[in-house]
Short mmCIF file of C-alpha atoms in Angstrom, two decimals:
data_model
loop_
_atom_site.label_atom_id
_atom_site.label_comp_id
_atom_site.label_asym_id
_atom_site.label_seq_id
_atom_site.Cartn_x
_atom_site.Cartn_y
_atom_site.Cartn_z
CA ASP A 1 -68.78 21.82 -28.79
CA VAL A 2 -65.25 22.58 -27.71
CA LYS A 3 -62.76 20.07 -28.88
CA VAL A 4 -59.48 19.29 -27.24
CA THR A 5 -57.36 17.02 -29.40
CA GLN A 6 -54.35 15.10 -28.21
CA SER A 7 -52.23 13.95 -31.10
CA SER A 8 -51.55 10.39 -29.91
CA ARG A 9 -53.68 7.88 -27.98
CA TYR A 10 -50.80 5.51 -27.31
CA LEU A 11 -47.03 6.08 -27.28
CA VAL A 12 -44.12 3.82 -26.44
CA LYS A 13 -40.77 5.50 -25.88
CA ARG A 14 -37.37 4.44 -24.66
CA THR A 15 -35.71 5.65 -21.47
CA GLY A 16 -33.73 8.82 -22.12
CA GLU A 17 -35.69 9.88 -25.19
CA LYS A 18 -37.10 13.39 -25.50
CA VAL A 19 -40.88 13.10 -25.79
CA PHE A 20 -43.39 15.64 -27.07
CA LEU A 21 -47.09 15.40 -26.25
CA GLU A 22 -49.24 17.74 -28.29
CA CYS A 23 -52.60 19.25 -27.41
CA VAL A 24 -54.77 21.53 -29.53
CA GLN A 25 -58.07 23.23 -28.63
CA ASP A 26 -60.40 24.91 -31.08
CA MET A 27 -62.40 27.38 -28.96
CA ASP A 28 -60.01 30.22 -28.21
CA HIS A 29 -59.67 29.28 -24.53
CA GLU A 30 -57.17 31.23 -22.47
CA ASN A 31 -56.33 28.47 -20.02
CA MET A 32 -54.74 25.14 -20.81
CA PHE A 33 -53.55 22.37 -18.50
CA TRP A 34 -51.57 19.15 -18.43
CA TYR A 35 -52.38 16.44 -15.90
CA ARG A 36 -51.14 12.94 -15.40
CA GLN A 37 -53.49 10.24 -14.17
CA ASP A 38 -52.29 7.24 -12.18
CA PRO A 39 -54.37 4.56 -10.45
CA GLY A 40 -55.14 5.47 -6.87
CA LEU A 41 -53.64 8.95 -7.25
CA GLY A 42 -56.29 10.64 -9.37
CA LEU A 43 -55.25 13.53 -11.59
CA ARG A 44 -52.20 15.58 -10.69
CA LEU A 45 -51.41 18.91 -12.29
CA ILE A 46 -48.07 19.10 -14.08
CA TYR A 47 -48.15 22.55 -15.72
CA PHE A 48 -50.71 25.08 -16.82
CA SER A 49 -50.84 28.19 -18.96
CA TYR A 50 -53.20 31.14 -18.85
CA ASP A 51 -51.91 32.94 -21.93
CA VAL A 52 -49.58 32.54 -24.87
CA LYS A 53 -45.95 32.14 -23.74
CA MET A 54 -47.11 32.10 -20.11
CA LYS A 55 -46.70 28.99 -18.00
CA GLU A 56 -46.86 28.04 -14.37
CA LYS A 57 -45.74 24.95 -12.51
CA GLY A 58 -48.37 22.69 -11.11
CA ASP A 59 -47.95 20.18 -8.32
CA ILE A 60 -45.53 17.77 -10.04
CA PRO A 61 -43.46 19.66 -12.66
CA GLU A 62 -40.17 17.82 -12.13
CA GLY A 63 -38.94 16.14 -15.30
CA TYR A 64 -41.37 18.06 -17.52
CA SER A 65 -41.48 21.33 -19.41
CA VAL A 66 -44.13 22.97 -21.58
CA SER A 67 -44.43 25.24 -24.57
CA ARG A 68 -47.25 27.52 -25.64
CA GLU A 69 -46.29 29.48 -28.74
CA LYS A 70 -49.86 29.78 -30.03
CA LYS A 71 -53.08 30.14 -28.08
CA GLU A 72 -54.59 26.91 -29.36
CA ARG A 73 -51.58 24.64 -28.79
CA PHE A 74 -50.02 23.49 -25.52
CA SER A 75 -47.18 20.99 -25.64
CA LEU A 76 -45.81 18.87 -22.83
CA ILE A 77 -42.15 17.89 -23.09
CA LEU A 78 -40.41 15.09 -21.26
CA GLU A 79 -36.78 16.14 -21.50
CA SER A 80 -35.39 12.67 -20.80
CA ALA A 81 -38.10 10.07 -20.39
CA SER A 82 -37.91 7.71 -17.43
CA THR A 83 -39.93 4.64 -16.54
CA ASN A 84 -41.67 6.47 -13.68
CA GLN A 85 -43.22 8.77 -16.28
CA THR A 86 -45.26 5.89 -17.67
CA SER A 87 -48.78 7.19 -17.22
CA MET A 88 -51.96 8.53 -18.80
CA TYR A 89 -51.54 12.19 -19.75
CA LEU A 90 -54.62 14.39 -20.02
CA CYS A 91 -54.78 17.83 -21.58
CA ALA A 92 -57.61 20.24 -20.78
CA SER A 93 -58.68 23.77 -21.60
CA SER A 94 -61.07 26.24 -20.02
CA LEU A 95 -62.49 29.68 -20.61
CA SER A 96 -62.79 30.68 -16.97
CA ALA A 97 -62.91 29.29 -13.45
CA GLY A 98 -66.66 28.78 -13.35
CA VAL A 99 -67.01 26.99 -16.65
CA GLY A 100 -64.98 23.90 -15.87
CA TYR A 101 -62.58 22.08 -18.12
CA THR A 102 -62.91 20.34 -21.44
CA PHE A 103 -60.61 17.35 -21.60
CA GLY A 104 -58.89 15.56 -24.43
CA SER A 105 -59.11 11.78 -24.72
CA GLY A 106 -55.69 11.29 -23.19
CA THR A 107 -52.33 9.87 -24.25
CA ARG A 108 -51.20 6.65 -22.64
CA LEU A 109 -47.41 6.84 -22.54
CA THR A 110 -45.26 3.82 -21.80
CA VAL A 111 -41.55 4.34 -21.21
CA VAL A 112 -39.47 1.17 -21.56
CA ALA B 1 -54.04 25.12 -0.50
CA GLN B 2 -57.14 23.31 -1.68
CA SER B 3 -57.58 19.57 -1.42
CA VAL B 4 -60.25 16.98 -2.16
CA THR B 5 -60.97 13.67 -0.44
CA GLN B 6 -63.09 10.99 -2.03
CA LEU B 7 -63.82 8.60 0.76
CA ASP B 8 -64.57 5.50 -1.30
CA SER B 9 -62.23 4.12 -3.95
CA GLN B 10 -64.84 1.63 -5.18
CA VAL B 11 -68.63 1.47 -4.86
CA PRO B 12 -70.43 -1.68 -6.04
CA VAL B 13 -74.18 -1.32 -6.55
CA PHE B 14 -76.99 -3.22 -8.20
CA GLU B 15 -78.84 -1.79 -11.17
CA GLU B 16 -81.84 0.39 -10.24
CA ALA B 17 -80.53 0.92 -6.70
CA PRO B 18 -79.67 4.42 -5.41
CA VAL B 19 -76.07 5.48 -5.01
CA GLU B 20 -74.11 8.20 -3.23
CA LEU B 21 -70.48 8.99 -3.95
CA ARG B 22 -68.88 11.03 -1.21
CA CYS B 23 -66.60 14.03 -1.60
CA ASN B 24 -65.12 16.36 1.00
CA TYR B 25 -62.93 19.35 0.28
CA SER B 26 -60.63 21.70 2.13
CA SER B 27 -59.98 25.32 1.27
CA SER B 28 -59.41 28.60 3.07
CA VAL B 29 -61.36 30.59 0.47
CA SER B 30 -64.61 30.24 -1.48
CA VAL B 31 -64.63 27.50 -4.08
CA TYR B 32 -66.33 26.16 -7.14
CA LEU B 33 -67.06 22.42 -7.08
CA PHE B 34 -67.30 19.91 -9.90
CA TRP B 35 -68.00 16.27 -10.60
CA TYR B 36 -66.51 14.60 -13.67
CA VAL B 37 -67.07 11.12 -15.09
CA GLN B 38 -64.56 9.03 -17.00
CA TYR B 39 -65.72 6.08 -19.06
CA PRO B 40 -63.12 3.43 -19.99
CA ASN B 41 -60.44 4.67 -22.37
CA GLN B 42 -61.88 8.15 -22.54
CA GLY B 43 -61.15 11.60 -21.17
CA LEU B 44 -63.15 13.24 -18.41
CA GLN B 45 -66.64 14.64 -19.01
CA LEU B 46 -68.30 17.28 -16.84
CA LEU B 47 -71.31 15.88 -14.91
CA LEU B 48 -72.31 18.95 -12.91
CA LYS B 49 -70.94 21.97 -11.08
CA TYR B 50 -71.71 24.22 -8.15
CA LEU B 51 -70.81 27.89 -8.51
CA SER B 52 -73.27 29.69 -6.23
CA GLY B 53 -76.96 29.86 -5.34
CA SER B 54 -79.03 26.73 -4.74
CA THR B 55 -77.04 24.10 -2.95
CA LEU B 56 -78.69 21.27 -4.88
CA VAL B 57 -77.41 21.06 -8.42
CA LYS B 58 -78.59 18.78 -11.17
CA GLY B 59 -76.39 17.40 -13.89
CA ILE B 60 -76.48 15.11 -16.86
CA ASN B 61 -77.62 11.48 -16.84
CA GLY B 62 -79.88 11.97 -13.81
CA PHE B 63 -77.11 12.80 -11.35
CA GLU B 64 -77.36 15.50 -8.69
CA ALA B 65 -75.11 16.80 -5.95
CA GLU B 66 -75.60 18.82 -2.80
CA PHE B 67 -73.18 21.43 -1.55
CA ASN B 68 -72.89 21.56 2.24
CA LYS B 69 -70.66 24.42 3.32
CA SER B 70 -70.65 23.58 7.04
CA GLN B 71 -69.53 20.02 6.35
CA THR B 72 -67.37 21.02 3.36
CA SER B 73 -68.95 18.26 1.32
CA PHE B 74 -70.27 17.86 -2.20
CA HIS B 75 -71.74 14.37 -2.43
CA LEU B 76 -72.99 12.98 -5.74
CA ARG B 77 -76.25 11.03 -5.87
CA LYS B 78 -78.44 9.16 -8.31
CA PRO B 79 -81.77 7.64 -7.26
CA SER B 80 -81.59 4.69 -9.68
CA VAL B 81 -78.41 3.64 -11.47
CA HIS B 82 -78.00 1.85 -14.79
CA ILE B 83 -75.34 -0.49 -16.08
CA SER B 84 -74.15 2.34 -18.32
CA ASP B 85 -73.24 4.41 -15.24
CA THR B 86 -70.29 2.10 -14.60
CA ALA B 87 -67.33 4.47 -14.73
CA GLU B 88 -64.87 6.37 -12.59
CA TYR B 89 -66.10 9.57 -10.95
CA PHE B 90 -63.89 12.45 -9.89
CA CYS B 91 -64.72 15.31 -7.57
CA ALA B 92 -62.78 18.54 -8.13
CA VAL B 93 -62.44 21.95 -6.50
CA SER B 94 -61.33 25.30 -7.84
CA GLU B 95 -60.51 28.22 -5.57
CA ILE B 96 -62.10 31.50 -6.60
CA THR B 97 -58.85 33.36 -6.82
CA GLY B 98 -55.89 33.73 -9.14
CA THR B 99 -55.55 34.10 -12.86
CA ALA B 100 -56.10 30.56 -14.00
CA SER B 101 -58.87 28.24 -12.96
CA LYS B 102 -56.77 25.45 -11.48
CA LEU B 103 -58.74 22.36 -10.55
CA THR B 104 -57.62 20.01 -7.82
CA PHE B 105 -59.03 16.51 -8.20
CA GLY B 106 -59.78 13.73 -5.77
CA THR B 107 -58.39 10.26 -6.28
CA GLY B 108 -61.60 9.02 -7.89
CA THR B 109 -64.38 6.55 -7.08
CA ARG B 110 -65.00 3.59 -9.33
CA LEU B 111 -68.72 2.90 -9.58
CA GLN B 112 -69.46 -0.69 -10.57
CA VAL B 113 -73.10 -1.37 -11.46
CA THR B 114 -74.18 -5.00 -11.77
CA LEU B 115 -77.44 -6.79 -12.57
#
């Protein structure tokens, strides 16, 4: 089975801190994604990457950046954390459009 | 641009009763369709998908969904639910175009199964 591992289940950070959320997949997938999940809003795409060093903005990229230096690792960066970035963050990877995604367990980030 | 509407935010149902979770989508091109389930404090797990062919697709845990192109719907059904089906269910659509398989998700339906 494909595994997508998010390094932290829970994080508490202070306003203004730089925050790194790490995601690693073990099945050589080309595509990787970062979503945030909020009650009543479902999952919203922040950034995605279809190859090493390639990235594209999703629907809500403001306040975030990403890094993909190796195929298996996709990092989400909050340059200066704010309270409205308190959320559940989900990483996913996929081989192709028809296969669907494999998700990590999520990181619940609280910014105080 | 693609979009997904899940018409019910919450669906309460008794154990062993049938259930239908509704999903409608909008897209100007052909799409793939998916249903995911999220149990408490977990990530999302793929339930089933429609790519092409038969419009009735079967998934895990006894769920099935029917693709209706004319009504742009992909409703999820189960003939008899169990307590363990209590979870949040997400419908998602992916346009068959582009380099990366972006999924657009609905806002989710919380299925609450009680005795």
